[in-house]
PDB file of C-alpha atoms in Angstrom:
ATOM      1  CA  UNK A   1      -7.163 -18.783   4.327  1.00 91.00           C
ATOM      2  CA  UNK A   2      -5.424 -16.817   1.656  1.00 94.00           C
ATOM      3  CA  UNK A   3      -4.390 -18.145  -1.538  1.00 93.00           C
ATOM      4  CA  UNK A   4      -1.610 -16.331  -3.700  1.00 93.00           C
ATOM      5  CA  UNK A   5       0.049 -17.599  -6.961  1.00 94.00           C
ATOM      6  CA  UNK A   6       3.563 -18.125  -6.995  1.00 94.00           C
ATOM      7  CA  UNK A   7       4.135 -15.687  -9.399  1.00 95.00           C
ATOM      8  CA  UNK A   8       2.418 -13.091  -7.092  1.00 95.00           C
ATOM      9  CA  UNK A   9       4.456 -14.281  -4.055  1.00 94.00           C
ATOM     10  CA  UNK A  10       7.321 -13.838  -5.698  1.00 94.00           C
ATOM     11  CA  UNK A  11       6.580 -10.272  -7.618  1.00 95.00           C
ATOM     12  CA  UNK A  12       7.872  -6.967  -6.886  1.00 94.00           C
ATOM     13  CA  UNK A  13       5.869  -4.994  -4.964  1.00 94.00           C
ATOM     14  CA  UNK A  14       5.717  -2.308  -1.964  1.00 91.00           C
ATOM     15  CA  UNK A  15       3.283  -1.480   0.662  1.00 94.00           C
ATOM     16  CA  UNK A  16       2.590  -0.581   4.309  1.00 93.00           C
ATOM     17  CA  UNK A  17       2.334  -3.021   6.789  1.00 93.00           C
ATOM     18  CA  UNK A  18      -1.637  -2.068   7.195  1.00 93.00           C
ATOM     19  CA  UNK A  19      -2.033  -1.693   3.461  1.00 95.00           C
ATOM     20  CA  UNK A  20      -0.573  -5.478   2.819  1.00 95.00           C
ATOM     21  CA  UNK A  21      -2.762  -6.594   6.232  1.00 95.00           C
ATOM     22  CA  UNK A  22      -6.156  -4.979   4.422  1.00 95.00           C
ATOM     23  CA  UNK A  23      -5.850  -6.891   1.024  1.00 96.00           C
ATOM     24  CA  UNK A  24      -4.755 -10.046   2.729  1.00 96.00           C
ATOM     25  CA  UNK A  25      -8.093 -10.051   4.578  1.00 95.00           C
ATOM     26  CA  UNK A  26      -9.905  -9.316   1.343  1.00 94.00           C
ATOM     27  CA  UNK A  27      -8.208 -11.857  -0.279  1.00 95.00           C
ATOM     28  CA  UNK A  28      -9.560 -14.513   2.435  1.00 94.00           C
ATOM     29  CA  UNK A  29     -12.895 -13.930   1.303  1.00 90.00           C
ATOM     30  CA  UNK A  30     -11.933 -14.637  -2.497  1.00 87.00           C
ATOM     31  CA  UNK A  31     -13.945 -17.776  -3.598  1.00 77.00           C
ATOM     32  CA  UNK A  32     -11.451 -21.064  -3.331  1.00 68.00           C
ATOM     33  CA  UNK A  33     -10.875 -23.953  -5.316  1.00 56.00           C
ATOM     34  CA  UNK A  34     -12.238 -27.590  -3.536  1.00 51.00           C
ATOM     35  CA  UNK A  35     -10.598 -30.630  -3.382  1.00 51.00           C
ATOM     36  CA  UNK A  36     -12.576 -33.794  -4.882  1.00 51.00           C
ATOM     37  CA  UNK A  37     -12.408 -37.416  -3.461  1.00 54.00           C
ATOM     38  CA  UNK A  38      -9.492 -37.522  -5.249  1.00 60.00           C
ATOM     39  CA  UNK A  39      -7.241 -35.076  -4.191  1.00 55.00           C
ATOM     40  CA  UNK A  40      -7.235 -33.242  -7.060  1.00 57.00           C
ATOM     41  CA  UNK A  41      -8.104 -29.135  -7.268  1.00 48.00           C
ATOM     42  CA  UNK A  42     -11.902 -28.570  -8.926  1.00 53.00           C
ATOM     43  CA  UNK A  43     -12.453 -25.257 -10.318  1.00 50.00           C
ATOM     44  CA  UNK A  44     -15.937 -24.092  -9.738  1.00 55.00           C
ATOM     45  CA  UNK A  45     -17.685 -22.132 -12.159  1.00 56.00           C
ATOM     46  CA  UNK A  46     -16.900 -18.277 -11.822  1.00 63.00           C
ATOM     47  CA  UNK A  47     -17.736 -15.052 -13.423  1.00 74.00           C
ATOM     48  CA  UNK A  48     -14.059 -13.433 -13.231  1.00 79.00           C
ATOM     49  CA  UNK A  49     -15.848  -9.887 -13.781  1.00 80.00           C
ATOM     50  CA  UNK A  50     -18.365 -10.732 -11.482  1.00 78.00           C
ATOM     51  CA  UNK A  51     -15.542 -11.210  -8.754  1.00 81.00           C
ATOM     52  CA  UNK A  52     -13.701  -8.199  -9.996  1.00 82.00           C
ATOM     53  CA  UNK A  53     -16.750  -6.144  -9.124  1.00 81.00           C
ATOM     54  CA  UNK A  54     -17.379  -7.484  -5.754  1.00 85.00           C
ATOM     55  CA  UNK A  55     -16.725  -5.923  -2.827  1.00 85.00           C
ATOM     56  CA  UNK A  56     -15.113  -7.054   0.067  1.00 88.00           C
ATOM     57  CA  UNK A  57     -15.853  -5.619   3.493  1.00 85.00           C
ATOM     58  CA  UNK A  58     -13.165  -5.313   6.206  1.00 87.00           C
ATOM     59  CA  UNK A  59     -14.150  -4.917   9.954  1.00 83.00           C
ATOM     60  CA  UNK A  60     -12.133  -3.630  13.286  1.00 85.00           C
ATOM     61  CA  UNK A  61     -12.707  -7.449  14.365  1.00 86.00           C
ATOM     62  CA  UNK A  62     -10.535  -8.480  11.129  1.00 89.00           C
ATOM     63  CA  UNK A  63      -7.737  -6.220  11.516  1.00 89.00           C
ATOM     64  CA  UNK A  64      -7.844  -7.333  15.360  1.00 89.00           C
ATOM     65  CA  UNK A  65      -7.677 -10.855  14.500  1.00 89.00           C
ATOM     66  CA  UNK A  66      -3.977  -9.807  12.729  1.00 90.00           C
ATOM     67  CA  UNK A  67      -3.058  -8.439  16.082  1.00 87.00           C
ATOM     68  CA  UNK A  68      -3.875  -4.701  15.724  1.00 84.00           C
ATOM     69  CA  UNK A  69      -4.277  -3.196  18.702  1.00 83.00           C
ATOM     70  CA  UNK A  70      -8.110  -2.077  19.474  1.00 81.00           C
ATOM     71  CA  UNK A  71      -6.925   1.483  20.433  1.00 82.00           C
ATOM     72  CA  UNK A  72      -5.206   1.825  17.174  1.00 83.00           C
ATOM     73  CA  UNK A  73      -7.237  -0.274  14.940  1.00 86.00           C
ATOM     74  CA  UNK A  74      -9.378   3.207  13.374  1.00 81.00           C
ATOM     75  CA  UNK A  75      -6.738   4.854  12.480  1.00 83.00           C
ATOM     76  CA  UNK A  76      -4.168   1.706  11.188  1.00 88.00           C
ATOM     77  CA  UNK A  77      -7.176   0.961   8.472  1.00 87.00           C
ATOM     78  CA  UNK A  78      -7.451   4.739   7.852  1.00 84.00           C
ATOM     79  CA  UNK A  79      -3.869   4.974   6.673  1.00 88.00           C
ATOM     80  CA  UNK A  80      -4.556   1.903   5.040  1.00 91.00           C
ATOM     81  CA  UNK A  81      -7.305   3.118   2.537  1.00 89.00           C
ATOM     82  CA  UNK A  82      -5.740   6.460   2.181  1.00 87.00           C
ATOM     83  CA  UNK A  83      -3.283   5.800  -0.563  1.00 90.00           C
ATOM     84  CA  UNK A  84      -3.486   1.791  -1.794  1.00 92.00           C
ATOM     85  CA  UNK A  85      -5.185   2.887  -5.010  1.00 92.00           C
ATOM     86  CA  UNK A  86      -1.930   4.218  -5.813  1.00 93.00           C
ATOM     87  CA  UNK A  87      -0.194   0.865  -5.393  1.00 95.00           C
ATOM     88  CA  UNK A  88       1.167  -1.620  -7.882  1.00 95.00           C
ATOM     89  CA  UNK A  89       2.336  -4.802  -8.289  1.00 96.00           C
ATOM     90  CA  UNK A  90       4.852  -6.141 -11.227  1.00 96.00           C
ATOM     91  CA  UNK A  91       4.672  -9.705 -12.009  1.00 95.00           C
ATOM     92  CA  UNK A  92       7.080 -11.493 -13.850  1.00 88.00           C
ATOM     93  CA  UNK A  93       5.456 -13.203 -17.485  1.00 83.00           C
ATOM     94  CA  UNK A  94       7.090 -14.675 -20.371  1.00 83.00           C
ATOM     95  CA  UNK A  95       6.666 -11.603 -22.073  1.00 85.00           C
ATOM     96  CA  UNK A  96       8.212  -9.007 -19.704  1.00 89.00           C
ATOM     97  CA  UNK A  97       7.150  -7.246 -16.342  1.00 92.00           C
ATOM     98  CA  UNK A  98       3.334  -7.041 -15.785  1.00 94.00           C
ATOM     99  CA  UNK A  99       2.381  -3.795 -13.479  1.00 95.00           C
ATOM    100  CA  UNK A 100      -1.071  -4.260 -12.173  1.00 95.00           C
ATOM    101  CA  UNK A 101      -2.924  -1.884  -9.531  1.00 96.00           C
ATOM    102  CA  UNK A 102      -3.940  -3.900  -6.319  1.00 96.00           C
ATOM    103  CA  UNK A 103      -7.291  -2.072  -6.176  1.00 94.00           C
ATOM    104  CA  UNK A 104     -10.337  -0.525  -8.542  1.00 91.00           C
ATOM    105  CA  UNK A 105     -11.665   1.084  -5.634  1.00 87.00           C
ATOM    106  CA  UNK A 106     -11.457   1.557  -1.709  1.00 88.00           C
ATOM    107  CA  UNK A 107     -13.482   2.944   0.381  1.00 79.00           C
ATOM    108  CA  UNK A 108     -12.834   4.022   4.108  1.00 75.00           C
ATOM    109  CA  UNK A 109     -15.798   5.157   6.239  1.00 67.00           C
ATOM    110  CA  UNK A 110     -17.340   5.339   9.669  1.00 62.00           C
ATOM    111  CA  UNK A 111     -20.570   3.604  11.156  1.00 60.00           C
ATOM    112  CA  UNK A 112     -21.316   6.563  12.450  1.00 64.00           C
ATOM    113  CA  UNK A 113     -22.338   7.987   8.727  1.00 63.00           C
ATOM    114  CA  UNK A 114     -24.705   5.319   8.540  1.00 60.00           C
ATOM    115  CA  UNK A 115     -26.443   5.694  12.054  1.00 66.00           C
ATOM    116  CA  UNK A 116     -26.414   9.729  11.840  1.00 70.00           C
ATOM    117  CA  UNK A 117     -28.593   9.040   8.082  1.00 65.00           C
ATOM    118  CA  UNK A 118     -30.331   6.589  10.245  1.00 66.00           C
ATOM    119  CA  UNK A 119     -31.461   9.248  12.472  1.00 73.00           C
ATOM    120  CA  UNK A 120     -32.365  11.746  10.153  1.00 72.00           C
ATOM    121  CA  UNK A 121     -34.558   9.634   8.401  1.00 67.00           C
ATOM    122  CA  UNK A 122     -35.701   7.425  11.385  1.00 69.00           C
ATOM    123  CA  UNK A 123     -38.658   6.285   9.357  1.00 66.00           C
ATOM    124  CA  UNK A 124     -37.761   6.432   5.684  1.00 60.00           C
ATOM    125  CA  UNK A 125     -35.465   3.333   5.402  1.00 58.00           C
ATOM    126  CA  UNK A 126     -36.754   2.287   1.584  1.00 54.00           C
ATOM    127  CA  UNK A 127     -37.270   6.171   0.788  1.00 59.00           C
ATOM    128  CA  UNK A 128     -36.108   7.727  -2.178  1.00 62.00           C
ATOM    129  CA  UNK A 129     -34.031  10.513  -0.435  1.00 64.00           C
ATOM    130  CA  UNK A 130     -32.774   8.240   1.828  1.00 60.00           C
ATOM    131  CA  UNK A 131     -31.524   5.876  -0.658  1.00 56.00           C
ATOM    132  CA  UNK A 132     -30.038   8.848  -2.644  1.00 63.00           C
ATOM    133  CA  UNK A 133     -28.106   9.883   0.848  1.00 63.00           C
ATOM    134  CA  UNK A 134     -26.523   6.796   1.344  1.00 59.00           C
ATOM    135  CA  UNK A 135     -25.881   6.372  -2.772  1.00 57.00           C
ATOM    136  CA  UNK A 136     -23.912   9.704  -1.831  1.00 60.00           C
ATOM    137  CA  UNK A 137     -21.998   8.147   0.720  1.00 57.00           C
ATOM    138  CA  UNK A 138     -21.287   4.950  -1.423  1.00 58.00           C
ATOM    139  CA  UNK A 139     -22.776   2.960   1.080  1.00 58.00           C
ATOM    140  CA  UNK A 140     -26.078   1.569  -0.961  1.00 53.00           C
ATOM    141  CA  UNK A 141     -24.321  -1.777  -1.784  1.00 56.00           C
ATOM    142  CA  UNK A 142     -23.340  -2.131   1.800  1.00 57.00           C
ATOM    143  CA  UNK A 143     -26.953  -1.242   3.298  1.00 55.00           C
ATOM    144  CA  UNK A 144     -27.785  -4.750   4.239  1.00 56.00           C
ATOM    145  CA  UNK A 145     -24.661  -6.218   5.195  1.00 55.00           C
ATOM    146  CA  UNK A 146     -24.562  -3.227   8.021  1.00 54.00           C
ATOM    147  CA  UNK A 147     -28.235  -3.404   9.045  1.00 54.00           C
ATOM    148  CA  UNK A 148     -27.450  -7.204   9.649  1.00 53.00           C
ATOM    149  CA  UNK A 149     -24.163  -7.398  11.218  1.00 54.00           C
ATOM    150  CA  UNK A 150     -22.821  -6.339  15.105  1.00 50.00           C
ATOM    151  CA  UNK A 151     -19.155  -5.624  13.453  1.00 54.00           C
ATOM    152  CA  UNK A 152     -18.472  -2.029  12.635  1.00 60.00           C
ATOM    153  CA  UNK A 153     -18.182  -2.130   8.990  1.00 62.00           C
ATOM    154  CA  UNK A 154     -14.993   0.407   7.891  1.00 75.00           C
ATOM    155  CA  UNK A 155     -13.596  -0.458   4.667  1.00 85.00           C
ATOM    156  CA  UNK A 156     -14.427  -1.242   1.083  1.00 86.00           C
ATOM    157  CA  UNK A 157     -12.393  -3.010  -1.077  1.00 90.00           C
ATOM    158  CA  UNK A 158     -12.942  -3.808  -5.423  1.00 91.00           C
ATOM    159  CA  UNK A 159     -10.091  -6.078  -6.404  1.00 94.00           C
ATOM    160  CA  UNK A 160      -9.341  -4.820  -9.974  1.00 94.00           C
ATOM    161  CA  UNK A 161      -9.934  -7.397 -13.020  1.00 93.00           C
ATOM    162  CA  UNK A 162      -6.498  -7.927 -13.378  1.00 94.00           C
ATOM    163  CA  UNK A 163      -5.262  -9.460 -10.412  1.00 94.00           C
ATOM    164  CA  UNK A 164      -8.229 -11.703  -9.864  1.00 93.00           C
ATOM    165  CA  UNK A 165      -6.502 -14.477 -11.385  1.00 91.00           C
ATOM    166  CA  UNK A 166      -3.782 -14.053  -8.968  1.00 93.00           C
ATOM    167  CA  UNK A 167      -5.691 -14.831  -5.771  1.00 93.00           C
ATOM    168  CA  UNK A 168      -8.619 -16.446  -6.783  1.00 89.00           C
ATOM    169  CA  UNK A 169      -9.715 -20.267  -7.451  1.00 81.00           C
ATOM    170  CA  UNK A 170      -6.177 -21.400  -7.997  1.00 85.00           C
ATOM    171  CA  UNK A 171      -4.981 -25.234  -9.237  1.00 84.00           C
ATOM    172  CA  UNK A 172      -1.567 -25.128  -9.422  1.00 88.00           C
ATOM    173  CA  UNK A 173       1.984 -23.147  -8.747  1.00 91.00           C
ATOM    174  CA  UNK A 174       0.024 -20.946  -5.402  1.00 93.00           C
ATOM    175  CA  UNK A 175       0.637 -21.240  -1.785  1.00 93.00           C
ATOM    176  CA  UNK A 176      -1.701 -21.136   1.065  1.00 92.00           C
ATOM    177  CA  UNK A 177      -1.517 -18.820   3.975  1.00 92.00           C
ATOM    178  CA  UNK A 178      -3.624 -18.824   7.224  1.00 93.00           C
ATOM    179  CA  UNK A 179      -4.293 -15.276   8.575  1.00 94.00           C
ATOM    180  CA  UNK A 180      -3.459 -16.791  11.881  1.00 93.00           C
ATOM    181  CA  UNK A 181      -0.225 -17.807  11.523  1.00 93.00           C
ATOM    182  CA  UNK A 182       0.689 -14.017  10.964  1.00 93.00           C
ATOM    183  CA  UNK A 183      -0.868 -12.750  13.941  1.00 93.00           C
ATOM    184  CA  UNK A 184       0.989 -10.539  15.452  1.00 91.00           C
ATOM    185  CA  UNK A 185       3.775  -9.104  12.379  1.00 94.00           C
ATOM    186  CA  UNK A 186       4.581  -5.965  13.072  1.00 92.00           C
ATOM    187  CA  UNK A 187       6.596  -5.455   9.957  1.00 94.00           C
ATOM    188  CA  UNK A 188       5.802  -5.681   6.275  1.00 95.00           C
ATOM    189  CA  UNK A 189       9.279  -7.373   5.610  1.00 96.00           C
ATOM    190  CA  UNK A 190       8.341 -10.054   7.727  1.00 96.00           C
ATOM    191  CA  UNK A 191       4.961 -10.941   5.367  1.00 96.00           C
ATOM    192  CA  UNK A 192       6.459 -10.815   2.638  1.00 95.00           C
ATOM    193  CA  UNK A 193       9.900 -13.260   3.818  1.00 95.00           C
ATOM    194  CA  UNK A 194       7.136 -15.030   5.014  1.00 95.00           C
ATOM    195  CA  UNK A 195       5.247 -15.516   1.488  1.00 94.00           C
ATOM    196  CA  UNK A 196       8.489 -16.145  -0.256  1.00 93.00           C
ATOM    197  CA  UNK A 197       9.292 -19.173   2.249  1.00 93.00           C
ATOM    198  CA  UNK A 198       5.988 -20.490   1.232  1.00 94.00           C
ATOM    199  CA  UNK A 199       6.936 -20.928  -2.389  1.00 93.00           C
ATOM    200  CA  UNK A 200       9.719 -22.574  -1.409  1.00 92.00           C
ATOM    201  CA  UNK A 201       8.097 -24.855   1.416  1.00 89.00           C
ATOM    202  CA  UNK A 202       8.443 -28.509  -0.247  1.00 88.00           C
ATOM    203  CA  UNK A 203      12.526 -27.732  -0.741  1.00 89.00           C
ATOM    204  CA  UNK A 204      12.413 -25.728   3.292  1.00 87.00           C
ATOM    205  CA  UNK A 205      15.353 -23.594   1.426  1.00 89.00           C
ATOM    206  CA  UNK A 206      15.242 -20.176  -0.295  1.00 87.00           C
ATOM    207  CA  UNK A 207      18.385 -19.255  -2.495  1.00 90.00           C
ATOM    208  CA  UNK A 208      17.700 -16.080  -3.710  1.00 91.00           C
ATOM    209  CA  UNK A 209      19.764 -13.366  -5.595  1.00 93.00           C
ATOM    210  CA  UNK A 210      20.718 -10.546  -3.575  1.00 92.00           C
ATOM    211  CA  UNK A 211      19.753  -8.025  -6.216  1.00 92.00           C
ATOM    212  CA  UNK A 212      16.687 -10.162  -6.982  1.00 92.00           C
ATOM    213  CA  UNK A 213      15.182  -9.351  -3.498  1.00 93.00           C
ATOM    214  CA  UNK A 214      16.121  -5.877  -3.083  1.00 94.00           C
ATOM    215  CA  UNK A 215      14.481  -5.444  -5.988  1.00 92.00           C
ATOM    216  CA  UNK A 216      11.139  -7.648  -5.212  1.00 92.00           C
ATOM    217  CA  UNK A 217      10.370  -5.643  -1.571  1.00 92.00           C
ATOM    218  CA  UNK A 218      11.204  -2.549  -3.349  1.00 90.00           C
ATOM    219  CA  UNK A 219      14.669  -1.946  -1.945  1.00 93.00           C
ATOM    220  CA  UNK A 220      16.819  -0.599  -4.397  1.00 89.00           C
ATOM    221  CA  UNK A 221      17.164   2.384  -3.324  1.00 89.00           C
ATOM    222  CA  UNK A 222      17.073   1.361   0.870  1.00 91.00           C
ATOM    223  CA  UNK A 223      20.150  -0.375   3.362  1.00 93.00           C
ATOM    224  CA  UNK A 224      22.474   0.239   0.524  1.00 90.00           C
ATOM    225  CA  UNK A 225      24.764  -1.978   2.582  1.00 93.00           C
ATOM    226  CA  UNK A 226      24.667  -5.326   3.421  1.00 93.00           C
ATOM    227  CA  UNK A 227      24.628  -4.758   7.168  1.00 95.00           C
ATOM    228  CA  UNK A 228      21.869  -2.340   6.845  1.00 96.00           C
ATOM    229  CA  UNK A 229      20.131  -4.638   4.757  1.00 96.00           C
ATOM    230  CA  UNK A 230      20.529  -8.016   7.347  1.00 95.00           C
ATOM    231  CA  UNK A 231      19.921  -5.437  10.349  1.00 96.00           C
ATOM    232  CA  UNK A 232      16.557  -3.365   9.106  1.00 95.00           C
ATOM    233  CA  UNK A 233      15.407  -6.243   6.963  1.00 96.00           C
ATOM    234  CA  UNK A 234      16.466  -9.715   7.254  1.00 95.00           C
ATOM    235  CA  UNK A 235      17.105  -9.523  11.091  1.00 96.00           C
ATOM    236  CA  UNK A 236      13.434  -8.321  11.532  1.00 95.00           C
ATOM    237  CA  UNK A 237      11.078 -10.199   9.484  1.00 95.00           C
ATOM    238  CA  UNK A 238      13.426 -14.022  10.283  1.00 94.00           C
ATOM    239  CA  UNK A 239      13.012 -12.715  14.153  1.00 96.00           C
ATOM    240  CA  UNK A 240       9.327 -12.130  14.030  1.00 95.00           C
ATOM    241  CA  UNK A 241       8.538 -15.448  11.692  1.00 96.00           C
ATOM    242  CA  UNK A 242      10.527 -17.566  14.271  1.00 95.00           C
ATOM    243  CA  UNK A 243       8.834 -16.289  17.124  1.00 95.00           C
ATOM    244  CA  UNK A 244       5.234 -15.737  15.992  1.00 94.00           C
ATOM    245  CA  UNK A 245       4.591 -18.023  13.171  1.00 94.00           C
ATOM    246  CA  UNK A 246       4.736 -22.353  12.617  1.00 92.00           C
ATOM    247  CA  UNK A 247       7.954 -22.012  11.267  1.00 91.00           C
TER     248      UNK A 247
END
């Protein structure tokens, strides 16, 4: 499950399919608020930099479980990782446009770095050198997560301070998205329609400023024209909502 603010939902951001399908998986492992007897969200106690300096491993069985196909899932997380440092999101405050960066740090590497140090140090698992090797390799933090797991460990992700309060241990004015029910989008459009209908779920109606979403899927300068627009857009991500998702 993958919680998102409303004001996240709704800001203006751009990315790859693959890079929006690797921080929604992070983002399922973010720590969530619990309901009481009562209904009512309870905040557990947090360390926001704590979380912001977490990382948050993403396997070929995640990216599978969005519908990747296995013969392509390498290389889709590999494109993934390659530039979403580089991303940003702007969020709309009361004091003007925020721009945050999605990510403090992401790492992209390959099991087989780990068993190849493995072998050359078949018997030196707590040794100095071989603790320096994998420091070299960033993989010290991950050490015991891959000695203990079957899944093929290939990404890295830190969430940067910033947008922790985004996606993490919300009460109020965030939506709620199941990984499964986007199993299967093939196109970014259609995640991000989809996370706009969400904030607008209770009402089941979106009215929306033409200008307003070019703008928030970073298409001001893309399908100038309306038809272009319904056709490469709107057509695409309503089509593949209908047919894949509950609604």
């Amino acid at each position: 499950l993958v919680t998102l603010s409303n004001d996240l939902a709704r800001a203006i951001f751009s990315l790859t399919k693959n890079e929006l399908k690797l921080l929604l998986i992070a983002m399922a492992q973010m720590p969530k608020s619990l309901k009481n007897k009562n209904g009512d969200y309870e905040m557990q106690d947090y360390d926001i930099d704590a979380i912001a300096r977490q990382p948050f491993y993403i396997t070929k069985r995640d990216f599978m479980s969005l519908g990747v196909d296995s013969k392509n899932v390498a290389h889709d997380i590999r494109m993934a990782c390659s530039d979403l440092m580089n991303k940003k999101v702007i969020v709309q405050s009361p004091f003007g446009e925020r721009e945050i960066n999605w990510t403090d740090s992401v790492l992209h590497f390959k099991s087989a770095s780990f068993e190849r140090l493995k072998r050359k140090y078949p018997d030196e698992k707590y040794d100095e050198e071989f603790l320096k090797s994998l420091k070299t390799h960033d993989l010290l933090d991950s050490l015991n997560f891959i000695a203990n797991s079957e899944d093929n460990v290939i990404a890295r992700v830190v969430f940067t301070r910033s947008i922790i309060p985004y996606i993490c241990q919300l009460k109020e004015k965030f939506i709620e998205v199941s990984l499964s029910d986007l199993y299967g989008f093939n196109s970014f459009y259609s995640f991000r329609i989809y996370m706009l209908m969400m904030t607008y779920v209770s009402t089941g109606k979106i009215y929306i400023r033409l200008d307003d979403f070019r703008k928030m899927l970073g298409l001001l300068d893309s399908y100038k024209s309306l038809k272009d627009l319904r056709k490469n857009v709107l057509d695409i991500g309503t089509n593949e909502i209908s047919v894949k998702s509950p609604y």
